């Protein structure tokens, strides 16, 4: 019976996305953010042509001028052209911390629900018969795909 259960679990279809596909999508996202940033700063440069000379490259007119620390503020005043790259850095850091970090179980899922699913996933390692890591990965993939497909999740 145990062998039958193990075989049934191993027959579950794998719906995993390849690492190469994920890397390509992250690269495409990176390029889109860079392009968006270029467009934003190009628009700002066009709009600033009507400003006084001392305001022409003022970083206060850029979309990142919310709550900068003193050192960053000083750097951007000395090197206004760095503002575009600083904004890209903030966006990428935010994505890394809030979307791609290994502690984020599924972006958009309440942390409490994510912690619960993580606990369920971890407990699968203690079940008998033992589950192969690929079986647990398949379970996670199918569970997260199902959650993401729910109309209430969007």
XYZ file of C-alpha atoms in Angstrom:
154
model
C 0.000 0.000 0.000
C 2.837 2.420 0.869
C 4.496 1.782 -2.494
C 1.186 2.410 -4.243
C 0.758 5.761 -2.440
C 4.312 6.772 -3.297
C 3.782 5.879 -6.964
C 0.522 7.824 -7.093
C 2.215 10.926 -5.672
C 5.066 10.619 -8.152
C 2.591 10.536 -11.061
C 1.264 14.005 -10.323
C 1.814 16.234 -13.359
C 4.626 18.701 -13.028
C 3.561 22.232 -13.812
C 6.816 23.935 -12.884
C 8.245 26.834 -14.841
C 11.867 26.352 -15.832
C 14.602 28.452 -14.212
C 15.533 29.721 -17.670
C 11.987 30.997 -18.265
C 11.960 32.741 -14.879
C 15.359 34.323 -15.575
C 14.111 35.536 -18.975
C 10.997 37.070 -17.410
C 13.035 38.828 -14.705
C 15.400 40.156 -17.388
C 12.426 41.401 -19.427
C 10.983 43.076 -16.311
C 14.345 44.732 -15.670
C 14.461 46.056 -19.229
C 10.889 47.352 -18.982
C 11.652 49.187 -15.728
C 14.759 50.735 -17.272
C 12.806 51.797 -20.355
C 10.002 53.240 -18.208
C 12.580 55.127 -16.133
C 14.200 56.495 -19.302
C 10.808 57.664 -20.557
C 9.924 59.314 -17.225
C 13.185 61.231 -17.072
C 12.981 62.181 -20.754
C 9.513 63.663 -20.056
C 10.860 65.483 -16.999
C 13.744 66.944 -19.017
C 11.276 68.212 -21.639
C 9.003 69.761 -18.986
C 11.956 71.381 -17.203
C 13.101 73.302 -20.259
C 10.705 76.060 -19.229
C 12.095 76.236 -15.652
C 14.710 78.664 -14.398
C 18.321 77.612 -15.018
C 18.961 76.846 -11.308
C 15.956 74.457 -11.289
C 16.704 72.797 -14.609
C 18.237 69.646 -13.106
C 16.848 69.903 -9.584
C 16.199 66.404 -8.259
C 13.185 67.740 -6.283
C 11.294 67.668 -9.590
C 11.960 63.956 -10.022
C 9.535 61.216 -8.914
C 11.954 59.892 -6.253
C 12.101 63.027 -4.131
C 9.926 61.727 -1.309
C 11.929 60.858 1.780
C 15.612 60.778 0.901
C 18.280 60.456 3.544
C 20.692 63.368 3.905
C 23.607 61.698 2.121
C 21.480 60.656 -0.850
C 19.966 64.124 -1.030
C 23.457 65.644 -1.068
C 24.649 63.232 -3.760
C 21.670 63.943 -6.003
C 22.218 67.697 -5.654
C 25.848 67.253 -6.757
C 25.058 64.712 -9.491
C 21.466 65.238 -10.667
C 21.910 62.773 -13.523
C 22.204 59.983 -10.919
C 18.531 60.405 -9.997
C 17.342 58.103 -12.785
C 19.657 55.303 -11.669
C 18.793 55.880 -8.035
C 15.094 55.533 -8.864
C 15.786 52.265 -10.700
C 17.705 51.045 -7.652
C 14.763 51.859 -5.357
C 12.347 49.995 -7.633
C 14.585 46.931 -7.917
C 15.226 46.882 -4.160
C 11.501 47.132 -3.490
C 10.799 44.243 -5.876
C 13.528 42.151 -4.265
C 12.221 42.747 -0.747
C 8.481 42.600 -1.419
C 8.132 40.207 -4.357
C 11.192 38.019 -4.981
C 12.466 37.494 -1.427
C 12.384 33.862 -0.335
C 10.298 34.865 2.705
C 7.478 36.006 0.389
C 5.491 32.834 -0.196
C 3.244 34.339 -2.864
C 3.118 38.040 -3.701
C -0.282 39.421 -2.746
C -1.011 36.631 -0.280
C -1.550 37.823 3.279
C 1.601 36.998 5.315
C -0.490 34.993 7.807
C -1.887 32.808 4.994
C 1.581 32.446 3.492
C 2.975 31.345 6.862
C 0.180 28.769 7.157
C 0.891 27.334 3.702
C 4.607 27.296 4.474
C 3.892 25.321 7.665
C 1.776 22.833 5.694
C 4.555 22.482 3.140
C 7.163 21.959 5.857
C 5.015 19.332 7.592
C 4.859 17.314 4.364
C 8.497 16.412 4.944
C 7.503 14.440 8.045
C 4.726 12.390 6.447
C 5.005 8.659 5.909
C 5.718 7.473 3.353
C 8.377 10.123 2.828
C 7.707 12.569 0.015
C 10.450 13.370 -2.428
C 11.324 17.089 -2.600
C 9.966 17.131 -6.169
C 6.546 15.988 -4.897
C 6.473 18.803 -2.347
C 7.563 21.265 -5.040
C 4.732 20.046 -7.268
C 2.253 20.482 -4.412
C 3.465 24.054 -3.806
C 3.294 24.871 -7.500
C -0.234 23.523 -7.926
C -1.448 25.159 -4.696
C -0.057 28.575 -5.599
C -1.347 28.346 -9.178
C -4.795 27.496 -7.799
C -4.723 30.410 -5.350
C -3.533 32.826 -8.020
C -6.309 31.674 -10.369
C -9.057 32.424 -7.823
C -11.075 35.527 -8.800
C -10.986 36.705 -5.186
C -7.169 36.685 -5.190
C -6.826 39.145 -8.055
